[in-house]
Coordinates of C-alpha atoms in Angstrom, one line a residue:
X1 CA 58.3 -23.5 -110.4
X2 CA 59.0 -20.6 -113.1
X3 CA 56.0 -18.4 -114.3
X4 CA 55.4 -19.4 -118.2
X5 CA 55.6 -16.3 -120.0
X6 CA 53.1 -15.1 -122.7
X7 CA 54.9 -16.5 -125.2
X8 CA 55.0 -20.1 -124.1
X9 CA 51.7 -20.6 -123.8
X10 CA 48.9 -22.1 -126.2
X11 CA 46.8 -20.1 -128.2
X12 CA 43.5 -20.1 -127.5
X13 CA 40.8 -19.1 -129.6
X14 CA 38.3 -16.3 -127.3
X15 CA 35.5 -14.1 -128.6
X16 CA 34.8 -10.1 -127.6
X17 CA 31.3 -8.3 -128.3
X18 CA 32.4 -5.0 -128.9
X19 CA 29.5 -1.9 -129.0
X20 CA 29.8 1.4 -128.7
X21 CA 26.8 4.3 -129.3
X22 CA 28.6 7.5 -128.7
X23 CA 30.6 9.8 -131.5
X24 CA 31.2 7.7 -134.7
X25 CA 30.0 4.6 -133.1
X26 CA 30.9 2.0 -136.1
X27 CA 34.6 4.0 -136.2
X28 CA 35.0 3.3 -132.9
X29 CA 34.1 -0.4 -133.0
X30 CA 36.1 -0.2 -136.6
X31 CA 39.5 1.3 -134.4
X32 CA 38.7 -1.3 -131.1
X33 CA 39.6 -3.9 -134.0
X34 CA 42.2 -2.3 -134.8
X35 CA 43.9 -2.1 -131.7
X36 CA 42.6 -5.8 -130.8
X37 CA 44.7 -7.0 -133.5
X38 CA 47.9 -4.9 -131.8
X39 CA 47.4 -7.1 -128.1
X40 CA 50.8 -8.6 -127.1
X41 CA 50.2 -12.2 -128.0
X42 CA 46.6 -11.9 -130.0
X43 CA 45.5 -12.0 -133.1
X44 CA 42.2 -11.2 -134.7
X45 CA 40.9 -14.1 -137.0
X46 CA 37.7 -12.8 -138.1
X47 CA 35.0 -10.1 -137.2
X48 CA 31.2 -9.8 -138.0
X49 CA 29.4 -7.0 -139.9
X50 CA 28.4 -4.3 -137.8
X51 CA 24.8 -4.7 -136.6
X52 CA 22.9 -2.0 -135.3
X53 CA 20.7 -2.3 -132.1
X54 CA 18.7 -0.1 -129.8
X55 CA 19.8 0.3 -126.2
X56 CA 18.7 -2.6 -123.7
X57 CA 17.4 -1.8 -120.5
X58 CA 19.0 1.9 -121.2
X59 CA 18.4 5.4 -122.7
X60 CA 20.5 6.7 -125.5
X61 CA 21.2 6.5 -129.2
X62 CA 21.3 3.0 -130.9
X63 CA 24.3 1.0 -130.7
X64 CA 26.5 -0.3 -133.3
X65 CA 27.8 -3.8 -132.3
X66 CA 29.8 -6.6 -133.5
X67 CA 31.5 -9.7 -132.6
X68 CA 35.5 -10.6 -133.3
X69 CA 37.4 -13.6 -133.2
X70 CA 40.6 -14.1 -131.5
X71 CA 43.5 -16.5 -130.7
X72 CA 45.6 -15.6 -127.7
X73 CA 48.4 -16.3 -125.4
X74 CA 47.2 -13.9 -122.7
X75 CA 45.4 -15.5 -120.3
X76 CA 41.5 -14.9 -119.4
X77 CA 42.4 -12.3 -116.5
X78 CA 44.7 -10.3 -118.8
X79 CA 42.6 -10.6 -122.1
X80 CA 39.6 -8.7 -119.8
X81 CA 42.5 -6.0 -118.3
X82 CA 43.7 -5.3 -121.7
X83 CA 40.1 -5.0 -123.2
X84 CA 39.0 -2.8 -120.0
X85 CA 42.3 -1.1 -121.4
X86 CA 41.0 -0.4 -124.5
X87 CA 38.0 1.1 -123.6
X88 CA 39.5 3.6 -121.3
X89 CA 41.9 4.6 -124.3
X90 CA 38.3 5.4 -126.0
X91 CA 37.6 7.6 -123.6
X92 CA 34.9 4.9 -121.7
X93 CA 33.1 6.6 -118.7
X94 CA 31.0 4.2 -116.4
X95 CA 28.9 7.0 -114.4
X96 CA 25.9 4.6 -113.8
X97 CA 25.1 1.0 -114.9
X98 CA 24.2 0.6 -118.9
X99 CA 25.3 4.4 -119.3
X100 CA 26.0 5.0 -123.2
X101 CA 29.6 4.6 -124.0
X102 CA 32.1 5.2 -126.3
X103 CA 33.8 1.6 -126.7
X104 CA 32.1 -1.9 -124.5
X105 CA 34.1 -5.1 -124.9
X106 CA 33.2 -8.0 -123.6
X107 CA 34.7 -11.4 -123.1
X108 CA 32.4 -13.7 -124.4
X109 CA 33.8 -16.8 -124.5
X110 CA 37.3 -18.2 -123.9
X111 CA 38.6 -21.5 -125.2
X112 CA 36.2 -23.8 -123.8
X113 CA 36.5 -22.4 -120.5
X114 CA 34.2 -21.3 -117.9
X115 CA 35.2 -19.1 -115.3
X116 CA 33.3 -17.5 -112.1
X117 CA 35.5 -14.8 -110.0
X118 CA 34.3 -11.8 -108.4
X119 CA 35.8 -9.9 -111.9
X120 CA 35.2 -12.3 -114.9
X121 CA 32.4 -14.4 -115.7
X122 CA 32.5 -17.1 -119.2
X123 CA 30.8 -17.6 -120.6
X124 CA 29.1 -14.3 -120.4
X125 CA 26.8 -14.2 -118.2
X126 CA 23.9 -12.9 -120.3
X127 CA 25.3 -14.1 -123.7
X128 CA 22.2 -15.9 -124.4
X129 CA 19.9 -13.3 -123.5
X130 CA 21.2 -10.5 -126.6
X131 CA 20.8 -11.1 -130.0
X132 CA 23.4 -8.0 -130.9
X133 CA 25.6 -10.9 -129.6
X134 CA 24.4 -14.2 -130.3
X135 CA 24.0 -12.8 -134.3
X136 CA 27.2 -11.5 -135.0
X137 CA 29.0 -14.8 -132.8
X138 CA 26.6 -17.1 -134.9
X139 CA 28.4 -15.2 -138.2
X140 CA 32.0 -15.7 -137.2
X141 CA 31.2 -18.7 -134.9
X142 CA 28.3 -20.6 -136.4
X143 CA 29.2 -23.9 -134.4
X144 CA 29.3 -21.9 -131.0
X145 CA 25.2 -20.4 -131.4
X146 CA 22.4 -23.5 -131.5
X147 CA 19.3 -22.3 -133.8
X148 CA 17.4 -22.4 -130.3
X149 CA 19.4 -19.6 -129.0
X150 CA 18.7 -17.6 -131.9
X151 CA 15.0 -18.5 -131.8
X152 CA 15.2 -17.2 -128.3
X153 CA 16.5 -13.7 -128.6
X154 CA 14.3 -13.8 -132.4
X155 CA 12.1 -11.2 -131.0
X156 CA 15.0 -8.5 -130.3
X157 CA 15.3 -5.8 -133.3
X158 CA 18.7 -5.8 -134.6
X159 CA 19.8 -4.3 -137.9
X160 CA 22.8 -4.4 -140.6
X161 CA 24.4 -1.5 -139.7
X162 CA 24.3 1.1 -142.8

């Protein structure tokens, strides 16, 4: 049976957490939209302010995040190897875990999927556990964050970015 090619198949809708805290931080996750939107087969719907949050479980400056909404033909393996993509294009470095970097995206969700390989885990795996994500998903994606989740991650400081 013939491969379907990117162009015959549904759009789905995904979300990416982007964050960066190195350079121009909020021009960095600013430009990651940017070139989201340019992804063979992907457009970006919508996108959250930027929020601003201090490093979890990590050293370094704070981190400028935000949350972007997506419909797609790629599929959830290519999505993540274009966005992993991306963030080498930014100049990403991954010397040690939760080192600061200049671009993170992360597949969040995808369609209604869930997925569990060796390389890609969605829902993400500690989606409920960050409220630099669950805020800005809960702006673009209100239906997609319960008030309990946000209750749950309450506690975490998180900022409009200025």
């Amino acid at each position: 049976m013939p491969e379907t090619t990117a162009a015959e198949r549904p759009l789905v809708e995904a979300f990416v957490g982007l964050g960066a805290n190195l350079g121009d931080a909020a021009a960095q996750v600013r430009q990651a939209l940017v070139w989201l939107d340019e992804l063979p087969g992907t457009r970006v719907q919508s996108a959250s302010r930027l929020w601003r949050s201090a490093p979890l479980q990590a050293d370094g400056p704070d981190y400028c995040n935000a949350v972007a909404s997506l419909v797609t033909t790629l599929t959830a393996p290519a999505l993540l190897a274009a966005l992993q993509a991306l963030e080498a294009r930014a100049g990403r470095q991954r010397p040690y875990r939760n080192a600061p970097r200049t671009l993170d995206l992360d597949l969040l969700l995808y369609g209604q999927g869930r997925i569990d390989s060796p390389t890609l885990t969605v829902p993400h795996p500690r989606l409920l556990q960050r409220a630099f994500v669950l805020v800005p998903l809960a702006e673009v994606a209100p239906q997609r964050v319960s008030p309990e989740a946000l209750r749950a991650v309450a506690d975490q400081p998180l900022w409009p970015w200025a």
